[in-house]
Amino acid sequence: MEIASKYDPRSVEEKWYQFWLDKKLFHSEPDNRAPYTIVIPPPNVTGVLHMGHMLNNTIQDVLVRRARMLGKNACWVPGTDHAPIATEAKVVKMLAEKGIDKRSLSREEFLKHAWEWKEQYGGIILKQLRKLGASCDWDRTAFTMDPIRYESVMRVFVDLYNKGLIYRGVRMVNWDPQALTAVSDEEVIYKESHSKLFYLRYFIENEDKYIVVATTRPETILGDTAVCVHPEDERYQWLKGKKVVVPGVGRVVPIIMDEYVDREFGTGALKITPAHDINDYNLGMKYGLESIDIFNDNGTLNEKGGKYAGMDRFACRKQIMKDLEEAGLVEKTEDYTNKVGHSERTDAVIEPKLSAQWFLKMDDMAKRALEVVENDTIKFHPAKFKNTYRHWLENIKDWCISRQLWWGHRIPAWYIDVNGKVETIVALNEEEAKKIAAEKYNYTGELRQDEDVLDTWFSSWLWPISLFDGIRNPDNPEIKYYYPTADLITAPDIIFFWIARMIMAGEEFRDEIPFHNVYFTGIVRDKLGRKMSKQLGNSPDPIELMEKYGADGVRMGMLLTAPAGNDLPFDEAICEQGRNFSNKIWNALRLVMGWQISSESEISVESGKNNEVAVQWMEQRMACVLEEIEHDFDEYRLSEALMASYKLVWDDFCSWYLEMVKPAYGTPIDRETYDATISIFSRLMCILHPFMPFVTEEIWHVLTNIGKSDEQAEFVNANYSIMNQHMPRSVFFDQRMLDDFDTAREVIAGVRNIRNTRNISPKEALEVRYMAGDRRFNIGSFEGIIRKLANVSKIEAVNEKAEGALSFMIGTTECFVPMSQNIDVEAELKKLQDELKYAEGFLAAVMKKLSNEKFVNGAPAQVVETERKKQSDAETKIAALKAQIAALQK
RNA sequence: GGGAGUAUAGCUCAGCUGGUUCAGAGCGCCUGCCUUACAAGCAGGAGGUCACUGGUUCGAACCCUGUUACUCCCACCA
């Protein structure tokens, strides 16, 4: 069988992914196995795969594939989020390209376009996930606005409304005057900007005195309804109970006193505009001030702006300053640097604006959600995020769930006019609402539905439940089987919006947690530690990376440097390591496939015995590392589990085991060793499979088909997958054998080192002698292995040092390699003297400890015993070194 | 302004309950090798005052005090 010397991921990856799909190996149905469920953090339906997704979904895939191989019924449910803001923006842009202005469309027309866009272009990201190998159950693909999820949201809204937890209230929102919508706090970008601080004169009513107030937004004085100073401010005590005249406006407003004011800032006097600043709004509420909204939705001044009506807010700022200047009402103007909120979407300066919104009460839900995390019913990995979580829940505010958009779950509230009063009806749909209107109010006229849609998180907080239809059919077999889910993998930036709220929803609607573990990934950054962003152009395209290094290579590269919760400075070079590893395994396969198998008579007794030892050792080693890997997975230390697997394959299997059993060129290998090697190799592929699904599937098939007829092989290829194999588990292993090998390995390294420094060809056989007598120097059954790997013709214990030999120490035992040529005495002496110096220093430190009475009396007996042993070892070693030096100096 | 976290080799990180020759790994770097699986490789090697300070302890990378630097989250000053 001809195998290329370089592994080519491209054809392999496509082939196997299609195979997995065809065989429905990702599909899950409830059965009598234990479930293992992960729900995907639904990416935006507008999204394209970026490095963050790559990391997040690789981790999920590793966990899911491993669970599957551990015999669990693994189910990873994919889907997308309707992403109101991003989608509306996309659709508006698409319409604009077609020459259609959104404002010319009705809501229904717009939504029709939006759905068309979604069907045609949405969800590209799910296709891209296949390239990376994601083993999602695609039959279950969901969308936060598909019929089941939509109805779930409606039911939840009605339910919470009926429980009295949802209410309508007035709140200040971040208004984008360009997009004509409210945006969430998260969509406001604060940018440093060079502004001016204007000092304006507010005259006292009917007096000739004035106070100076500093502001960055003089246009808002049109909406001023008070001036505020600190109650303990000495400078302003005389103002108590007085009124001032708003400059240029003429309105008389009260002086109020509140500790909110920072006496140090500006003049210590603050103008209050309740309609246009959140803090002013709060003060306004506290003191019952009038609230004057002076802006239109598009950021121009409304009729309250008097002569400035119709002007843009920034033009107005200039004009009003000019007018005030002329009227002598400006004290001074200073340069000032502050942070101004801009809309993430349009970059327009955000205008705080009062409006009616829907809210969900959080108090009780927050309490329960906090409790299950505090008592570790839900575990966070890493645990440090518990602090962040607690801090937020303890200071939580009611959740504003309405958004002024069209694309989303429209709020199921209808308004009717009954006897001149507006009544609100909340119902699942218009039909229901009509019924209620008729029954409750005897009303049969038109119903007016609320214009707003729900916050996107109001649908995704139900995700782990609604994916299994657990809201509409709370007792269906699926929700009972798959819920609660096992692990949730997410970036920490949505801990509040999503994680906390899913926990609330779980408790509220299922009376149960939604998942047992939360794994927080880091944020993918560039080499310089900057966040990946479109603006910087520092984000590599994951698809291109996978084409370059293979999906396995990129998966491995990402995981190697991504411990939970740590940001990961991504350097494309780490994908090389992954690619190289694929290639390494590939070449191990080439080696093994090239072996000829022979009848036993052709095999020498020695190599037969060596091979037996090698196989035994590799089995012990595997069991030992498996224990480590299992432990790492228990602790969610994926990068360490991967590193342990990597070293097991590369170092133990390739560098040591294969070298041990590798037959000399042109000679065959015995059947037993060959079969054992294939078995070990196959199991190693299973261990690696969760990390590197493609290359392992490919190699596993080749290995499985060894010795099979074409027909049999075809059957295997068509019906079997590594995905369905059992993950090897750790078993009891012989630690002594592993220790013996470590000693043997040191001997081999010692000899190789001598070859290296002395420039001795690997082909020239050497001899090794070691000082007899130390029972801790034990190479067990590895003598033959040493001979083979270090090309040593003879190993023997001696009582005296040989003349003209190079030496090295293993523990307290001296080893010698006799030299036919003269040795460099100077160099050898220096080496020995350095070693002696270190040993003497070490002994001194040990003696210091042992001569300390407090240590001998205070420390546990075992620790003292260890120190004594160190002492005697060091003394032995020093004596040996001194003897060697003396011998050389002769 | 409030809160949290981090600081160990050139880089990215382990180091679990304070105690084994405990100062580790991978990558990178250096030296020598195209040795019939692999140069995407093989063999060997060098690299660290565990940020700084003081303390607790027989004993500290690890626990405590303080300092410095960086990161993140929350709230934001008119």
XYZ file of N, CA and C (backbone and C1' of nucleotides) in Angstrom, chain A residues 6 216 262 265 270 279 336 338 384 387 567 577 579-580 583-584 587-588 590-591 637 640 643 646-647 650 654 659 662 665 752-753 756 842 852 854-855 860 863 870, chain B residues 2-6 12-16 19-21 23 25-27 31-32 35-45 58-59 71-78:
400
model
N 3.373 12.986 3.125
C 2.770 14.095 3.859
C 1.267 13.877 3.953
N -21.541 70.405 29.509
C -20.983 70.114 28.193
C -22.063 70.182 27.133
N -21.089 66.378 42.973
C -19.670 66.345 43.300
C -19.189 67.785 43.439
N -16.288 69.092 41.178
C -16.362 69.219 39.732
C -16.956 70.559 39.307
N -24.957 72.022 39.564
C -25.322 71.139 38.461
C -26.708 71.485 37.948
N -29.040 60.530 35.302
C -28.889 60.963 36.688
C -29.863 62.088 37.014
N -12.217 70.310 27.327
C -12.539 69.253 28.266
C -12.590 67.908 27.525
N -13.940 64.146 27.641
C -14.844 63.224 28.332
C -15.203 62.074 27.412
N -13.495 31.368 39.520
C -13.382 32.801 39.838
C -14.570 33.602 39.309
N -17.492 35.123 41.522
C -17.453 36.468 42.106
C -18.205 37.474 41.249
N -7.537 34.273 28.510
C -7.546 34.819 27.165
C -6.448 34.131 26.385
N 1.915 23.609 14.815
C 2.187 22.508 15.720
C 1.119 21.425 15.554
N -0.714 20.913 12.835
C -0.521 20.290 11.539
C 0.633 19.282 11.598
N 1.729 19.689 12.236
C 2.880 18.804 12.346
C 2.536 17.523 13.086
N 0.751 15.160 10.907
C 1.721 14.561 10.005
C 2.565 13.504 10.700
N 2.877 13.779 11.952
C 3.672 12.828 12.731
C 2.915 11.499 12.857
N 2.870 9.622 9.688
C 4.106 8.937 9.362
C 4.340 7.704 10.224
N 3.823 7.740 11.433
C 3.878 6.526 12.258
C 3.089 5.423 11.552
N 2.655 5.186 8.359
C 3.453 4.739 7.215
C 4.490 3.709 7.644
N 5.105 3.981 8.777
C 6.121 3.051 9.264
C 5.509 1.675 9.504
N -9.718 20.549 32.379
C -8.451 21.112 31.903
C -8.131 20.493 30.554
N -4.555 20.640 29.015
C -3.610 19.706 29.629
C -3.891 18.274 29.213
N -2.345 18.028 25.872
C -0.890 17.964 25.933
C -0.427 16.577 26.395
N -0.834 14.295 23.519
C 0.185 14.639 22.523
C 1.519 13.980 22.859
N 1.905 14.103 24.115
C 3.182 13.533 24.521
C 3.134 12.011 24.531
N 3.451 11.243 20.698
C 4.702 11.645 20.057
C 5.915 11.042 20.777
N 5.802 7.189 19.519
C 6.663 7.333 18.342
C 8.151 7.282 18.697
N 10.511 2.933 18.219
C 11.952 2.713 18.050
C 12.372 1.397 18.698
N 10.891 -1.406 16.310
C 11.165 -1.253 14.883
C 12.205 -2.280 14.415
N 16.271 -2.546 8.999
C 15.820 -2.399 7.612
C 15.842 -3.742 6.873
N 23.955 8.595 24.443
C 23.748 9.440 23.253
C 24.444 10.779 23.423
N 24.406 11.277 24.641
C 25.048 12.554 24.922
C 26.558 12.439 24.680
N 27.181 12.455 21.086
C 26.994 13.791 20.542
C 28.196 14.681 20.785
N 24.339 21.209 47.654
C 23.101 20.549 48.001
C 23.201 19.921 49.390
N 19.234 21.741 62.384
C 18.280 22.609 63.049
C 17.365 21.759 63.935
N 14.846 22.473 65.695
C 13.420 22.720 65.541
C 12.850 21.921 64.370
N 13.684 21.796 63.328
C 13.227 21.029 62.179
C 13.093 19.558 62.548
N 7.326 16.394 60.406
C 6.877 15.001 60.460
C 8.050 14.049 60.242
N 9.296 13.378 56.721
C 10.034 14.446 56.057
C 11.488 14.434 56.522
N 18.479 12.044 51.729
C 19.132 12.990 50.826
C 20.584 13.156 51.240
P -12.849 53.427 45.076
O -14.000 52.376 44.729
C -15.186 52.305 45.520
C -16.054 51.173 45.036
C -15.378 49.811 44.967
O -15.302 49.167 46.224
C -16.519 50.186 42.953
P -14.071 48.168 46.506
O -14.374 46.940 45.538
C -15.512 46.111 45.780
C -15.685 45.121 44.658
C -14.529 44.164 44.415
O -14.458 43.121 45.360
C -15.291 44.990 42.347
P -13.035 42.474 45.678
O -12.761 41.580 44.384
C -13.628 40.500 44.065
C -13.304 39.975 42.701
C -11.904 39.425 42.508
O -11.757 38.125 43.043
C -12.449 40.805 40.675
P -10.316 37.690 43.562
O -9.468 37.536 42.215
C -9.794 36.511 41.287
C -9.090 36.766 39.982
C -7.584 36.640 39.995
O -7.166 35.300 39.976
C -8.206 38.550 38.752
P -5.784 34.901 40.629
O -4.746 35.441 39.554
C -4.700 34.881 38.250
C -3.786 35.694 37.376
C -2.344 35.809 37.845
O -1.595 34.658 37.510
C -3.118 37.933 37.192
P 3.328 35.806 26.657
O 2.678 34.358 26.533
C 1.763 34.083 25.478
C 1.238 32.678 25.621
C 0.721 32.314 27.009
O -0.597 32.807 27.220
C 2.107 30.573 26.212
P -1.154 32.971 28.694
O -1.156 31.452 29.126
C -1.003 31.056 30.479
C -0.705 29.594 30.469
C -0.673 28.931 31.834
O -1.984 28.602 32.245
C 1.211 28.247 30.579
P -2.303 28.324 33.776
O -1.865 26.806 33.863
C -0.874 26.441 34.763
C -0.670 24.966 34.694
C -0.466 24.348 36.075
O -1.674 23.924 36.618
C 1.379 23.839 34.700
P -2.126 24.396 38.079
O -0.862 23.993 38.950
C -0.507 22.627 39.097
C 0.851 22.516 39.727
C 1.039 23.282 41.037
O 0.454 22.622 42.125
C 2.906 23.611 39.643
P -0.202 23.418 43.308
O -1.730 23.335 42.947
C -2.749 23.646 43.874
C -3.673 22.463 44.085
C -3.326 21.606 45.300
O -4.540 21.207 45.927
C -3.428 20.250 43.387
P 4.212 21.302 49.439
O 5.431 20.786 50.334
C 6.696 21.426 50.232
C 7.781 20.486 50.677
C 7.555 19.040 50.263
O 8.810 18.462 49.960
C 7.729 19.177 52.621
P 9.269 18.367 48.427
O 9.758 16.850 48.413
C 10.624 16.391 49.434
C 11.390 15.218 48.911
C 12.163 15.457 47.613
O 13.360 14.699 47.644
C 10.642 13.703 47.295
P 14.709 15.363 47.939
O 14.887 15.960 46.488
C 14.601 17.321 46.170
C 14.979 17.545 44.737
C 14.571 16.376 43.842
O 14.236 16.883 42.559
C 16.905 16.695 43.725
P 15.199 22.539 43.412
O 15.441 22.678 41.829
C 14.958 23.819 41.095
C 13.548 23.580 40.714
C 13.278 23.412 39.239
O 13.334 22.027 38.949
C 11.828 25.048 40.151
P 10.840 20.041 31.656
O 9.435 20.157 30.920
C 8.478 19.103 31.051
C 7.225 19.460 30.328
C 7.418 20.012 28.926
O 7.583 18.967 27.996
C 5.910 21.391 30.108
P 8.426 19.187 26.695
O 7.462 20.051 25.781
C 6.279 19.486 25.233
C 5.469 20.568 24.565
C 6.246 21.419 23.564
O 6.309 20.795 22.298
C 5.070 22.832 25.035
P 7.555 20.997 21.376
O 7.449 22.532 20.953
C 6.406 22.970 20.085
C 6.333 24.477 20.066
C 7.582 25.203 19.602
O 7.684 25.249 18.185
C 6.786 26.219 21.572
P 23.978 27.259 16.136
O 24.507 25.856 16.665
C 25.662 25.791 17.488
C 25.950 24.367 17.853
C 25.868 23.369 16.691
O 27.038 23.370 15.906
C 24.715 22.491 18.556
P 26.920 23.045 14.348
O 26.701 21.476 14.355
C 27.665 20.629 14.962
C 27.137 19.227 15.022
C 26.517 18.721 13.724
O 27.498 18.350 12.790
C 25.129 18.156 15.548
P 20.167 10.481 5.871
O 20.896 9.114 6.215
C 21.703 8.955 7.307
C 21.212 7.804 8.159
C 19.727 7.438 8.023
O 19.584 6.412 7.064
C 20.367 7.677 10.313
P 18.566 6.618 5.851
O 17.104 6.785 6.421
C 16.393 5.852 7.105
C 15.201 5.421 6.265
C 14.590 4.161 6.828
O 13.201 4.243 6.631
C 15.201 3.780 4.609
P 12.362 3.657 7.807
O 11.167 4.710 7.743
C 10.264 4.696 6.645
C 9.238 5.757 6.879
C 9.826 7.131 7.183
O 10.093 7.819 5.973
C 8.191 6.588 8.808
P 11.228 8.922 5.901
O 10.556 10.183 6.588
C 9.439 10.823 5.957
C 8.763 11.710 6.956
C 9.640 12.816 7.545
O 9.614 13.951 6.706
C 8.444 11.716 9.287
P 10.908 14.560 6.082
O 11.026 16.050 6.597
C 10.652 16.466 7.893
C 11.363 17.775 8.156
C 11.621 18.611 6.916
O 11.435 19.985 7.236
C 13.654 18.168 8.001
P 10.096 20.686 6.764
O 9.057 20.340 7.929
C 8.975 21.182 9.130
C 8.033 20.505 10.059
C 8.325 19.007 10.172
O 8.581 18.507 11.457
C 6.174 19.391 9.165
P 8.369 18.453 12.772
O 8.975 17.032 13.183
C 8.591 15.851 12.494
C 9.800 15.017 12.150
C 10.823 14.785 13.238
O 10.381 13.868 14.187
C 11.925 15.210 11.206
P 10.853 13.932 15.709
O 12.332 13.386 15.589
C 12.562 12.030 15.261
C 14.031 11.748 15.300
C 14.754 12.183 16.566
O 14.573 11.261 17.615
C 16.001 12.862 14.691
P 14.547 11.777 19.135
O 16.088 12.050 19.386
C 16.996 10.961 19.421
C 18.379 11.478 19.623
C 18.549 12.460 20.780
O 18.621 11.820 22.030
C 19.645 13.301 18.873
P 18.066 12.586 23.340
O 19.159 13.730 23.517
C 20.446 13.407 23.999
C 21.369 14.565 23.833
C 21.078 15.797 24.686
O 21.512 15.643 26.016
C 21.560 16.475 22.481
P 20.809 16.455 27.194
O 21.255 17.959 26.920
C 22.623 18.330 27.016
C 22.821 19.746 26.548
C 22.139 20.828 27.369
O 22.873 21.141 28.529
C 21.830 21.260 25.057
P 8.171 27.161 64.148
O 9.359 26.713 63.203
C 10.719 26.759 63.665
C 11.596 25.971 62.730
C 11.407 26.284 61.254
O 12.177 27.402 60.862
C 11.349 23.942 61.564
P 11.540 28.479 59.898
O 11.321 27.642 58.566
C 12.460 27.269 57.789
C 12.025 26.408 56.647
C 11.001 27.015 55.694
O 11.632 27.862 54.753
C 10.359 24.800 56.234
P -3.610 46.856 30.479
O -4.520 45.588 30.721
C -4.287 44.381 29.996
C -5.190 43.296 30.508
C -6.656 43.674 30.635
O -7.327 43.617 29.388
C -5.975 42.563 32.601
P -8.602 44.585 29.137
O -9.748 43.856 29.960
C -10.147 42.541 29.605
C -11.004 41.967 30.693
C -12.243 42.772 31.042
O -13.286 42.564 30.120
C -11.158 42.115 33.027
P -14.362 43.730 29.868
O -15.279 43.603 31.155
C -16.008 42.407 31.418
C -16.645 42.489 32.774
C -17.506 43.722 33.012
O -18.796 43.588 32.451
C -16.075 43.404 34.860
P -19.541 44.858 31.887
O -19.961 45.606 33.224
C -20.870 44.992 34.128
C -20.945 45.793 35.402
C -21.319 47.258 35.255
O -22.708 47.441 35.066
C -19.505 47.067 36.745
P -23.194 48.689 34.168
O -22.844 49.919 35.099
C -23.507 50.071 36.345
C -22.930 51.248 37.074
C -22.931 52.560 36.303
O -24.196 53.187 36.325
C -20.833 52.242 37.337
P -24.584 54.180 35.165
O -23.722 55.431 35.582
C -23.149 56.255 34.607
C -22.009 57.001 35.228
C -21.422 58.075 34.316
O -22.145 59.278 34.451
C -19.684 56.700 35.109
P -22.393 60.165 33.168
O -21.521 61.393 33.607
C -21.490 61.688 34.945
C -20.601 62.810 35.287
C -19.472 63.204 34.350
O -19.935 63.957 33.246
C -18.752 63.282 36.615
P -18.994 64.274 32.026
O -19.602 65.599 31.427
C -19.889 66.716 32.248
C -21.302 66.614 32.664
C -22.116 67.846 32.304
O -23.123 67.441 31.392
C -22.232 67.329 34.660
